[in-house]
Coordinates of C-alpha atoms and ligand atoms in Angstrom, one line a residue:
M1 CA 87.4 70.0 131.2
G2 CA 84.1 70.2 133.1
A3 CA 84.8 69.0 136.6
P4 CA 87.0 71.3 138.7
E5 CA 90.4 70.0 139.1
P6 CA 91.0 68.5 142.6
R7 CA 93.4 70.6 144.6
D8 CA 96.6 69.0 145.5
P9 CA 96.3 68.6 149.3
E10 CA 100.0 68.2 149.8
P11 CA 102.1 71.4 150.0
G12 CA 105.3 71.4 148.1
G13 CA 104.6 68.2 146.2
P14 CA 105.7 69.0 142.7
E15 CA 106.6 65.4 142.0
R16 CA 103.2 64.3 142.8
R17 CA 101.6 67.1 140.8
G18 CA 103.8 65.9 138.0
T19 CA 102.6 62.4 138.1
V20 CA 99.0 62.7 139.4
H21 CA 97.8 65.6 137.3
G22 CA 100.8 65.8 135.0
R23 CA 99.0 64.7 131.9
D24 CA 96.5 67.5 131.8
R25 CA 99.0 70.2 132.8
T26 CA 101.5 68.9 130.3
R27 CA 99.0 69.3 127.5
L28 CA 98.1 72.8 128.8
W29 CA 101.8 73.8 128.9
A30 CA 102.5 72.3 125.5
A31 CA 99.7 74.5 124.1
V32 CA 101.2 77.5 125.9
A33 CA 104.6 76.6 124.5
G34 CA 103.2 76.3 121.0
A35 CA 101.4 79.7 121.3
A36 CA 104.5 81.3 122.6
A37 CA 106.6 79.8 119.8
A38 CA 104.1 81.1 117.2
A39 CA 104.0 84.6 118.8
A40 CA 107.8 84.6 118.8
G41 CA 107.8 83.6 115.1
V42 CA 105.3 86.3 114.2
L43 CA 107.4 88.9 116.1
A44 CA 110.6 87.7 114.4
G45 CA 109.0 88.2 111.0
E46 CA 107.6 91.6 111.9
L47 CA 110.8 92.8 113.5
G48 CA 112.8 91.6 110.5
A49 CA 110.4 93.4 108.2
G50 CA 110.7 96.6 110.2
L51 CA 114.4 96.5 109.7
V52 CA 114.8 95.3 106.2
S53 CA 111.5 95.2 104.4
P54 CA 109.3 98.1 105.6
S55 CA 106.9 97.9 102.7
L56 CA 106.0 94.2 103.3
S57 CA 105.9 92.1 106.4
P58 CA 104.7 88.5 106.7
V59 CA 101.5 89.5 108.6
S60 CA 100.8 92.4 106.2
A61 CA 101.3 90.0 103.3
V62 CA 98.8 87.5 104.7
G63 CA 96.5 90.5 105.4
G64 CA 96.9 91.7 101.8
A65 CA 96.1 88.2 100.5
V66 CA 93.1 87.9 102.8
V67 CA 91.8 91.3 101.5
D68 CA 92.3 90.2 97.9
L69 CA 90.6 86.9 98.4
A70 CA 87.8 88.0 100.7
P71 CA 84.4 88.5 99.0
S72 CA 83.6 92.2 98.6
A73 CA 80.6 91.9 101.0
A74 CA 83.1 90.9 103.8
K75 CA 85.3 93.9 103.0
D76 CA 82.3 96.2 103.0
W77 CA 81.2 94.7 106.4
A78 CA 84.7 95.2 107.9
I79 CA 85.0 98.7 106.7
A80 CA 81.5 99.5 108.0
A81 CA 82.1 97.9 111.3
F82 CA 85.6 99.0 112.0
G83 CA 86.2 102.0 109.7
T84 CA 89.8 103.0 109.5
A85 CA 90.5 100.4 112.2
D86 CA 89.7 97.6 109.7
K87 CA 93.3 96.9 109.0
L88 CA 94.1 96.7 112.8
F89 CA 91.2 94.3 113.1
L90 CA 92.4 92.1 110.3
V91 CA 96.0 92.1 111.7
S92 CA 94.6 91.2 115.1
V93 CA 92.6 88.4 113.7
I94 CA 95.6 87.0 111.8
A95 CA 97.8 87.2 114.9
A96 CA 95.2 85.5 117.0
A97 CA 94.7 82.8 114.4
V98 CA 98.5 82.2 114.2
V99 CA 98.8 82.0 118.0
A100 CA 95.8 79.6 118.2
L101 CA 97.4 77.4 115.5
G102 CA 100.6 77.6 117.5
A103 CA 98.8 76.1 120.5
V104 CA 97.6 73.3 118.3
A105 CA 101.2 72.8 117.1
G106 CA 102.3 72.6 120.7
L107 CA 99.8 69.8 121.4
L108 CA 100.8 68.0 118.2
E109 CA 104.5 68.3 119.1
L110 CA 103.8 66.7 122.5
R111 CA 102.0 63.8 120.8
R112 CA 104.7 63.3 118.2
R113 CA 108.2 64.8 118.2
G114 CA 108.5 67.0 115.1
A115 CA 104.8 67.0 114.2
G116 CA 104.2 70.4 115.8
A117 CA 107.4 71.9 114.3
W118 CA 106.0 70.8 110.9
L119 CA 102.7 72.5 111.6
A120 CA 104.6 75.7 112.6
A121 CA 106.7 75.5 109.5
G122 CA 103.5 75.0 107.5
I123 CA 102.1 78.2 109.0
G124 CA 105.3 79.9 108.0
A125 CA 104.9 78.5 104.5
V126 CA 101.5 80.2 104.3
G127 CA 103.2 83.5 105.2
L128 CA 105.7 82.8 102.5
A129 CA 103.0 82.0 99.9
A130 CA 101.2 85.2 100.9
V131 CA 104.4 87.2 100.4
A132 CA 104.8 85.6 96.9
T133 CA 101.3 86.9 95.9
R134 CA 102.2 90.5 96.8
A135 CA 103.4 93.1 94.3
Q136 CA 106.0 94.4 96.7
A137 CA 107.6 91.0 97.3
T138 CA 111.4 91.3 97.6
P139 CA 114.0 88.8 98.7
A140 CA 114.1 90.6 102.1
A141 CA 110.3 90.0 102.5
W142 CA 110.8 86.3 101.6
L143 CA 113.6 86.1 104.2
C144 CA 111.4 87.6 106.9
A145 CA 108.6 85.0 106.3
L146 CA 111.2 82.2 106.3
A147 CA 112.7 83.5 109.5
A148 CA 109.2 83.7 111.1
G149 CA 108.5 80.0 110.2
A150 CA 112.0 78.9 111.3
V151 CA 111.8 80.6 114.7
A152 CA 108.3 79.2 115.4
A153 CA 109.2 75.7 114.3
G154 CA 112.5 75.6 116.2
L155 CA 111.0 77.0 119.3
V156 CA 108.0 74.8 119.5
R157 CA 110.3 71.8 119.2
W158 CA 112.8 73.0 121.7
L159 CA 110.2 74.1 124.3
V160 CA 108.0 70.9 124.1
A161 CA 111.2 68.7 124.3
R162 CA 111.7 70.3 127.7
L163 CA 108.3 69.1 128.8
R164 CA 109.1 65.5 128.3
P165 CA 110.7 63.6 131.0
A166 CA 114.4 63.0 130.2
A167 CA 114.2 59.5 131.8
P168 CA 111.5 57.0 131.4
P169 CA 108.3 58.3 133.2
A170 CA 108.5 55.6 135.9
V171 CA 111.5 57.5 137.3
A172 CA 109.2 60.4 137.9
A173 CA 111.9 63.0 137.3
S174 CA 109.3 65.5 136.1
A175 CA 109.9 68.1 138.7
L176 CA 113.3 68.7 137.3
D177 CA 112.0 68.6 133.7
R178 CA 109.3 71.1 134.6
R179 CA 111.9 73.4 136.0
R180 CA 113.9 73.1 132.7
F181 CA 110.7 73.8 130.8
F182 CA 109.7 76.8 132.8
R183 CA 113.1 78.3 132.5
A184 CA 112.9 77.9 128.7
L185 CA 109.4 79.3 128.6
A186 CA 110.3 82.3 130.8
G187 CA 113.3 82.9 128.5
T188 CA 110.9 82.8 125.5
A189 CA 108.5 85.1 127.2
G190 CA 111.3 87.5 127.9
A191 CA 112.5 87.4 124.3
I192 CA 108.9 88.0 123.2
A193 CA 108.6 91.0 125.5
L194 CA 111.9 92.4 124.3
G195 CA 111.2 91.6 120.6
G196 CA 107.7 93.1 121.0
A197 CA 109.1 96.3 122.4
L198 CA 111.7 96.5 119.6
T199 CA 109.1 95.7 117.0
A200 CA 106.8 98.4 118.3
V201 CA 109.5 101.0 118.1
V202 CA 110.8 99.9 114.6
R203 CA 107.4 99.0 113.1
G204 CA 105.6 101.8 114.8
A205 CA 107.8 104.4 113.2
S206 CA 107.8 102.6 109.8
L207 CA 104.1 101.9 109.9
A208 CA 103.3 105.6 110.6
V209 CA 105.5 106.5 107.6
T210 CA 104.0 103.8 105.4
A211 CA 100.6 105.1 106.3
A212 CA 101.6 108.7 105.5
R213 CA 103.0 107.4 102.2
D214 CA 99.9 105.5 101.4
A215 CA 97.7 108.5 102.0
L216 CA 99.9 110.7 99.7
R217 CA 98.7 112.0 96.3
L218 CA 101.6 113.2 94.3
P219 CA 101.1 116.4 92.3
V220 CA 100.6 116.4 88.6
P221 CA 103.9 117.2 86.9
A222 CA 104.1 120.7 85.4
D223 CA 106.4 119.1 82.8
P224 CA 105.4 115.4 82.3
A225 CA 107.8 112.8 81.0
P226 CA 107.5 112.5 77.2
P227 CA 105.7 109.3 76.2
V228 CA 107.9 106.3 75.7
P229 CA 108.4 105.9 71.9
S230 CA 107.0 102.6 70.7
A231 CA 110.2 102.1 68.8
A232 CA 112.0 102.0 72.2
E233 CA 110.5 98.6 73.0
L234 CA 112.0 95.7 71.1
R235 CA 109.9 92.6 71.1
V236 CA 112.4 90.0 72.3
S237 CA 111.2 87.5 74.8
G238 CA 113.2 87.6 78.1
I239 CA 114.7 91.1 77.5
T240 CA 114.9 93.5 80.4
P241 CA 111.8 95.8 80.4
L242 CA 112.5 99.3 79.4
V243 CA 111.1 100.7 82.7
T244 CA 111.9 98.7 85.8
P245 CA 109.0 98.1 88.2
N246 CA 109.7 99.5 91.6
R247 CA 109.7 96.1 93.3
D248 CA 112.4 94.9 90.9
F249 CA 114.5 97.9 91.2
Y250 CA 117.9 97.1 92.7
R251 CA 118.6 98.5 96.1
I252 CA 122.0 99.5 97.4
D253 CA 122.7 101.4 100.5
T254 CA 124.5 101.3 103.8
A255 CA 121.3 101.5 105.9
L256 CA 120.9 98.5 108.1
V257 CA 117.5 99.7 109.0
V258 CA 115.5 101.5 106.3
P259 CA 115.1 105.1 107.7
S260 CA 111.6 106.1 108.5
V261 CA 111.3 109.8 107.6
D262 CA 108.0 111.5 108.2
P263 CA 107.4 113.9 105.3
G264 CA 105.6 116.3 107.5
R265 CA 108.8 116.7 109.5
W266 CA 111.2 116.4 106.6
R267 CA 113.4 119.4 105.9
L268 CA 116.1 120.0 103.4
T269 CA 118.7 122.6 104.2
V270 CA 121.0 124.1 101.6
T271 CA 124.1 125.2 103.5
G272 CA 127.8 126.0 103.1
K273 CA 129.2 128.3 100.4
V274 CA 125.9 130.0 99.6
E275 CA 124.7 133.6 99.7
E276 CA 121.3 132.5 101.0
P277 CA 120.9 129.3 103.1
V278 CA 117.6 127.8 102.4
T279 CA 115.3 125.4 104.2
L280 CA 112.8 123.5 102.2
T281 CA 109.7 121.8 103.6
W282 CA 107.8 118.9 102.0
D283 CA 104.8 121.2 101.2
E284 CA 107.0 123.7 99.6
L285 CA 108.7 121.0 97.5
L286 CA 105.3 119.6 96.3
A287 CA 104.2 123.1 95.5
A288 CA 107.1 123.7 93.2
P289 CA 106.7 123.0 89.4
L290 CA 107.7 119.4 89.2
V291 CA 109.2 117.7 86.2
E292 CA 109.0 114.0 85.3
R293 CA 111.9 112.2 83.6
H294 CA 113.0 108.7 82.8
I295 CA 116.5 108.3 84.2
T296 CA 118.6 105.1 84.4
L297 CA 120.4 104.7 87.7
A298 CA 123.5 102.6 87.9
C299 CA 125.7 101.4 90.8
V300 CA 129.4 101.8 90.5
S301 CA 129.7 98.3 92.1
N302 CA 127.8 96.7 89.2
P303 CA 130.1 94.1 87.6
V304 CA 130.2 93.7 83.8
G305 CA 126.9 91.9 83.0
G306 CA 125.5 92.7 86.5
D307 CA 122.0 93.9 87.4
L308 CA 122.7 96.8 89.7
V309 CA 121.1 99.1 87.2
G310 CA 117.5 100.1 86.7
N311 CA 115.4 102.6 84.8
A312 CA 112.5 104.5 86.4
R313 CA 110.2 107.5 85.7
W314 CA 111.2 110.0 88.4
L315 CA 109.1 113.0 89.5
G316 CA 111.0 115.8 91.1
W317 CA 112.1 119.4 91.2
P318 CA 115.3 120.3 89.3
V319 CA 118.0 120.8 91.9
R320 CA 119.3 123.8 89.8
E321 CA 116.2 125.7 90.8
L322 CA 116.8 125.2 94.5
L323 CA 120.5 126.0 94.1
A324 CA 119.6 129.2 92.2
R325 CA 117.6 130.3 95.2
S326 CA 120.6 130.0 97.5
R327 CA 123.2 131.3 95.0
P328 CA 126.5 129.3 95.5
K329 CA 129.6 131.4 96.1
D330 CA 132.8 131.4 94.1
G331 CA 135.2 128.6 95.1
A332 CA 132.4 126.0 95.4
D333 CA 132.6 123.1 93.0
M334 CA 130.9 120.3 94.9
V335 CA 127.6 119.6 96.6
L336 CA 127.8 117.2 99.5
S337 CA 124.4 115.7 99.9
R338 CA 123.6 114.1 103.2
S339 CA 121.0 111.5 104.2
V340 CA 119.3 111.2 107.6
D341 CA 121.4 108.2 108.3
G342 CA 124.7 110.1 107.7
F343 CA 125.5 108.8 104.2
T344 CA 127.0 111.4 102.0
A345 CA 127.6 111.8 98.2
G346 CA 129.8 114.4 96.5
T347 CA 128.4 115.7 93.2
P348 CA 130.1 118.2 91.0
L349 CA 128.2 121.6 91.4
E350 CA 128.3 122.2 87.6
V351 CA 126.3 119.0 87.0
L352 CA 123.6 120.1 89.4
T353 CA 123.3 123.7 88.1
D354 CA 123.6 122.7 84.4
E355 CA 120.5 123.7 82.4
G356 CA 120.8 120.6 80.2
T357 CA 121.0 118.1 83.0
D358 CA 117.8 117.0 84.8
A359 CA 119.3 116.5 88.2
L360 CA 116.1 116.0 90.4
L361 CA 115.1 116.2 94.0
A362 CA 112.8 113.3 93.4
V363 CA 109.6 112.5 95.3
G364 CA 108.0 110.0 92.8
M365 CA 109.1 106.8 91.2
N366 CA 107.1 105.3 88.4
G367 CA 104.0 107.2 89.4
E368 CA 104.2 106.4 93.2
P369 CA 105.8 108.1 96.1
L370 CA 109.3 106.8 96.5
P371 CA 109.2 103.4 98.2
P372 CA 110.8 103.6 101.7
E373 CA 113.8 101.5 100.5
H374 CA 114.4 103.9 97.6
G375 CA 114.5 107.1 99.8
F376 CA 111.1 108.2 100.8
P377 CA 110.2 111.0 101.0
V378 CA 113.0 112.6 99.0
R379 CA 116.1 111.6 97.2
L380 CA 118.5 112.8 94.5
V381 CA 118.6 111.4 91.0
V382 CA 121.3 112.7 88.7
P383 CA 121.6 111.5 85.1
G384 CA 125.1 110.4 84.1
L385 CA 126.6 109.8 87.5
Y386 CA 126.9 106.6 89.5
G387 CA 124.6 106.4 92.5
Y388 CA 127.4 106.7 95.1
V389 CA 128.3 110.2 94.0
S390 CA 124.8 111.5 93.3
A391 CA 121.7 109.5 94.3
T392 CA 121.4 110.2 98.0
K393 CA 118.2 108.7 99.4
W394 CA 116.4 110.1 102.5
V395 CA 118.3 113.3 101.7
T396 CA 118.1 116.1 104.2
E397 CA 121.0 118.4 103.5
L398 CA 122.8 119.9 100.4
R399 CA 126.1 121.4 101.5
V400 CA 127.7 123.5 98.9
T401 CA 131.4 123.0 99.3
S402 CA 134.5 121.9 97.3
F403 CA 136.2 118.6 96.5
A404 CA 139.4 120.1 98.1
E405 CA 137.7 120.6 101.4
E406 CA 135.3 117.7 101.9
K407 CA 135.1 114.0 101.1
A408 CA 132.0 111.9 100.7
Y409 CA 131.2 108.6 102.3
W410 CA 132.7 106.3 99.6
S411 CA 135.5 108.7 98.6
T412 CA 137.1 108.1 102.0
R413 CA 136.8 104.3 101.4
G414 CA 138.9 103.8 98.2
W415 CA 136.4 104.9 95.6
S416 CA 136.9 107.7 93.2
E417 CA 135.7 111.2 94.0
R418 CA 134.2 111.5 90.5
G419 CA 131.8 108.9 89.2
P420 CA 130.6 109.5 85.6
V421 CA 128.8 106.4 84.3
K422 CA 130.9 104.3 81.9
T423 CA 129.4 103.0 78.7
A424 CA 128.1 99.5 79.3
S425 CA 126.1 96.9 77.5
R426 CA 124.6 93.6 78.7
I427 CA 123.3 90.4 77.1
D428 CA 119.9 89.4 78.7
V429 CA 118.9 86.7 76.3
P430 CA 120.0 84.0 76.1
R431 CA 121.2 83.5 79.7
R432 CA 124.7 82.5 80.3
G433 CA 125.2 78.7 80.2
A434 CA 121.9 78.3 78.2
R435 CA 121.4 75.3 75.8
V436 CA 119.9 76.6 72.6
P437 CA 119.1 75.0 69.3
A438 CA 121.8 75.4 66.7
G439 CA 120.9 77.8 63.8
V440 CA 119.6 81.3 64.0
L441 CA 119.4 82.5 67.6
A442 CA 117.7 85.7 68.9
V443 CA 120.0 87.7 71.2
G444 CA 119.0 90.8 73.1
G445 CA 119.7 93.1 76.0
V446 CA 120.3 96.6 77.2
A447 CA 123.0 99.2 76.8
W448 CA 123.6 102.5 78.7
A449 CA 125.8 105.6 78.7
Q450 CA 123.6 108.0 80.6
H451 CA 123.7 111.6 79.3
R452 CA 125.7 110.7 76.3
G453 CA 123.2 108.2 74.9
I454 CA 123.9 105.1 72.8
S455 CA 124.3 105.3 69.0
A456 CA 125.0 101.7 68.2
V457 CA 125.3 98.2 69.7
Q458 CA 127.3 95.4 68.2
V459 CA 127.5 91.6 68.9
R460 CA 129.8 88.9 67.9
A461 CA 130.1 85.2 68.3
D462 CA 133.4 83.7 69.3
D463 CA 136.2 85.6 67.6
G464 CA 134.1 86.6 64.6
E465 CA 133.4 90.1 63.2
W466 CA 131.4 92.6 65.2
Q467 CA 127.9 92.7 63.7
P468 CA 125.5 95.6 64.2
A469 CA 122.5 94.9 66.4
R470 CA 119.1 96.5 66.0
L471 CA 118.9 99.4 68.5
G472 CA 115.7 100.6 70.2
T473 CA 115.3 104.4 70.0
G474 CA 115.7 104.6 73.8
I475 CA 113.6 107.0 75.8
S476 CA 116.3 109.7 76.1
R477 CA 120.0 109.8 76.3
D478 CA 119.6 109.6 80.1
T479 CA 118.2 106.0 79.9
W480 CA 119.3 102.7 78.8
Y481 CA 118.4 101.3 75.3
Q482 CA 117.2 97.9 74.3
W483 CA 119.0 96.1 71.5
A484 CA 118.4 92.9 69.6
A485 CA 120.3 90.8 67.0
E486 CA 120.3 87.4 65.4
V487 CA 123.4 85.2 65.3
T488 CA 123.8 82.0 63.5
L489 CA 125.5 79.2 65.5
A490 CA 126.8 75.8 64.5
P491 CA 126.4 73.0 67.1
G492 CA 128.9 73.4 69.9
T493 CA 130.1 75.7 72.6
H494 CA 130.1 79.4 71.7
R495 CA 131.0 82.8 73.3
L496 CA 128.7 85.7 72.7
S497 CA 129.9 89.3 73.3
V498 CA 128.3 92.7 73.1
R499 CA 129.7 96.2 73.0
A500 CA 128.1 99.6 72.6
V501 CA 129.0 102.9 71.0
D502 CA 128.0 106.0 73.0
G503 CA 126.3 109.1 71.6
T504 CA 129.7 110.8 71.1
G505 CA 130.9 107.9 68.9
E506 CA 133.2 106.4 71.5
V507 CA 133.3 102.6 71.4
Q508 CA 132.9 100.8 74.7
T509 CA 136.3 99.5 75.8
G510 CA 137.0 95.8 75.9
Q511 CA 139.7 96.4 78.5
A512 CA 138.6 94.5 81.7
A513 CA 138.6 96.5 84.9
P514 CA 136.9 95.7 88.3
P515 CA 134.3 98.0 89.8
A516 CA 136.7 99.8 92.2
P517 CA 137.6 102.6 92.1
D518 CA 135.3 104.1 89.5
G519 CA 133.3 101.5 87.7
A520 CA 133.9 98.2 85.8
T521 CA 134.7 98.0 82.1
G522 CA 135.0 95.2 79.6
H523 CA 132.6 93.4 77.2
H524 CA 129.9 91.3 78.6
T525 CA 130.6 87.8 77.3
I526 CA 128.6 84.7 77.9
T527 CA 129.2 81.1 77.0
I528 CA 126.3 79.0 75.6
E529 CA 125.8 75.6 74.1
A530 CA 124.2 75.1 70.7
T531 CA 122.8 71.6 70.0
Ligands
MTE1 N1 121.2 107.4 102.1 C1 121.8 106.7 101.1 N2 121.7 107.0 99.9 C2 122.3 106.2 98.9 C3 123.2 105.2 99.2 C4 123.3 104.9 100.6 O1 124.1 104.0 101.0 N3 122.7 105.7 101.5 N4 123.8 104.5 98.3 C5 123.9 105.1 96.9 C6 124.3 104.1 95.9 S1 125.8 103.5 96.1 C7 123.4 103.8 94.9 S2 124.0 102.8 93.6 C8 122.0 104.2 94.9 C9 121.1 103.1 94.7 O2 119.8 103.6 94.8 P1 118.6 102.5 94.9 O3 118.8 101.7 96.1 O4 117.3 103.3 94.9 O5 118.7 101.7 93.6 O6 121.7 104.9 96.1 C10 122.7 105.8 96.5 N5 122.1 106.6 97.6
MO2 MO1 126.2 102.2 94.2

């Protein structure tokens, strides 16, 4: 630095430029390459998050961690100085820091092959660690941070490799090498521009919706959920919690990109065989008397012993009230609910109009607005039916029709038209394959038969007698129940099985069936080793 660089007097002398001043420029270009690689990595992470993890991106995770770690004086200062732009400021600082570190990685990579890539991967690891500290962390968010680090590390290595002469420096082949490098850099810049535009579109929409969601205050329910009875919780270490936190709630849908639906523009239309077509707005929905219920949602694809099932406290308006407004006509026996992304579910009309079934047009999940992944702003939740025939997320239309006339998304793809939840039970502790001390062993898990309830759970070891388990009271017949038992095991390999009896007295079948076409059956059986 300092002295102005002497101008190259010879026109068209790239070779000489490469050799005479090559060293300084090479360092400069290595830094540029590193910065570009870092920028591409950040964009890859943000674009990925926009597509699969709208609630948490690598940069927002680092931002969240910085906010949590920052002394409150610094937060006060940022809010005072930037007001509502404080988040934008923080994100800009993080992005600038990452790009600056990228430049350092470029220089390092030039000095030692692989060193810069390690630094870039290290920056990615910081993003990963930040994701790990966030409440909303999901596998998708982890993947985005991993992708960001991998893209940055790979690119810095690849770009800087193109800066090095292919042959020993004495051959002075640098003009050719530079051309290779500039082509690679231009390609990277093009990818950054394209990725940036895509990210702006995807993230812009989802950021606006996330901001709208953050600013929301859900109304107080007119009819709150009854408190969870203390006898519903069994104290068994490792058992599935009675209420599933939102971030742990399974996610199943056909949406490649999580739909961004602005509640202000959201409309639900009730159409088809009705006396009175109705259009409902977000404000009208929130103004309705909302009820709150614990309901366990299960996926038809859940295998025996699987975890595509979760229990949440949903806030919503009973669908029957809305249907009562539009008055279904004779001949209708199904409601085809449609999502903004085209997914449809076919639900029996009588389930939705039944006084005794809390089918909800849900806006809240465990005290929060629905997470984007779980259908923000509005979804259906229907106790007793698998999600594919009832739980339409991002719902925008209820079409009153008949099973004879219309088919829902999965019913045209080999799944049954009707999807009542089958009685199921699962062993959560011990885990399958566990090594446990011989003697008395604590066993526990959950069982569900939504809308019928569970009246008993039984366990057995190997081919022994079925023994009664202790059964939690459950929250309601629409939720799962915890169960616990003690079995005594001699040293050796053992099989543990569980079965439930539903509220009507029907015993869960041991007949094994796969998930398709209408839900798996069979006893969950695990093998463990007692020593
Ligand atoms: N829009 C939309 N809604 C949907 C689906 C979907 O693919 N698209 N899948 C359904 C299925 S199969 C299930 S099991 C539940 C899962 O809801 P969750 O992701 O909130 O757990 O959503 C249902 N609602
Ligand atoms: Mo599902």
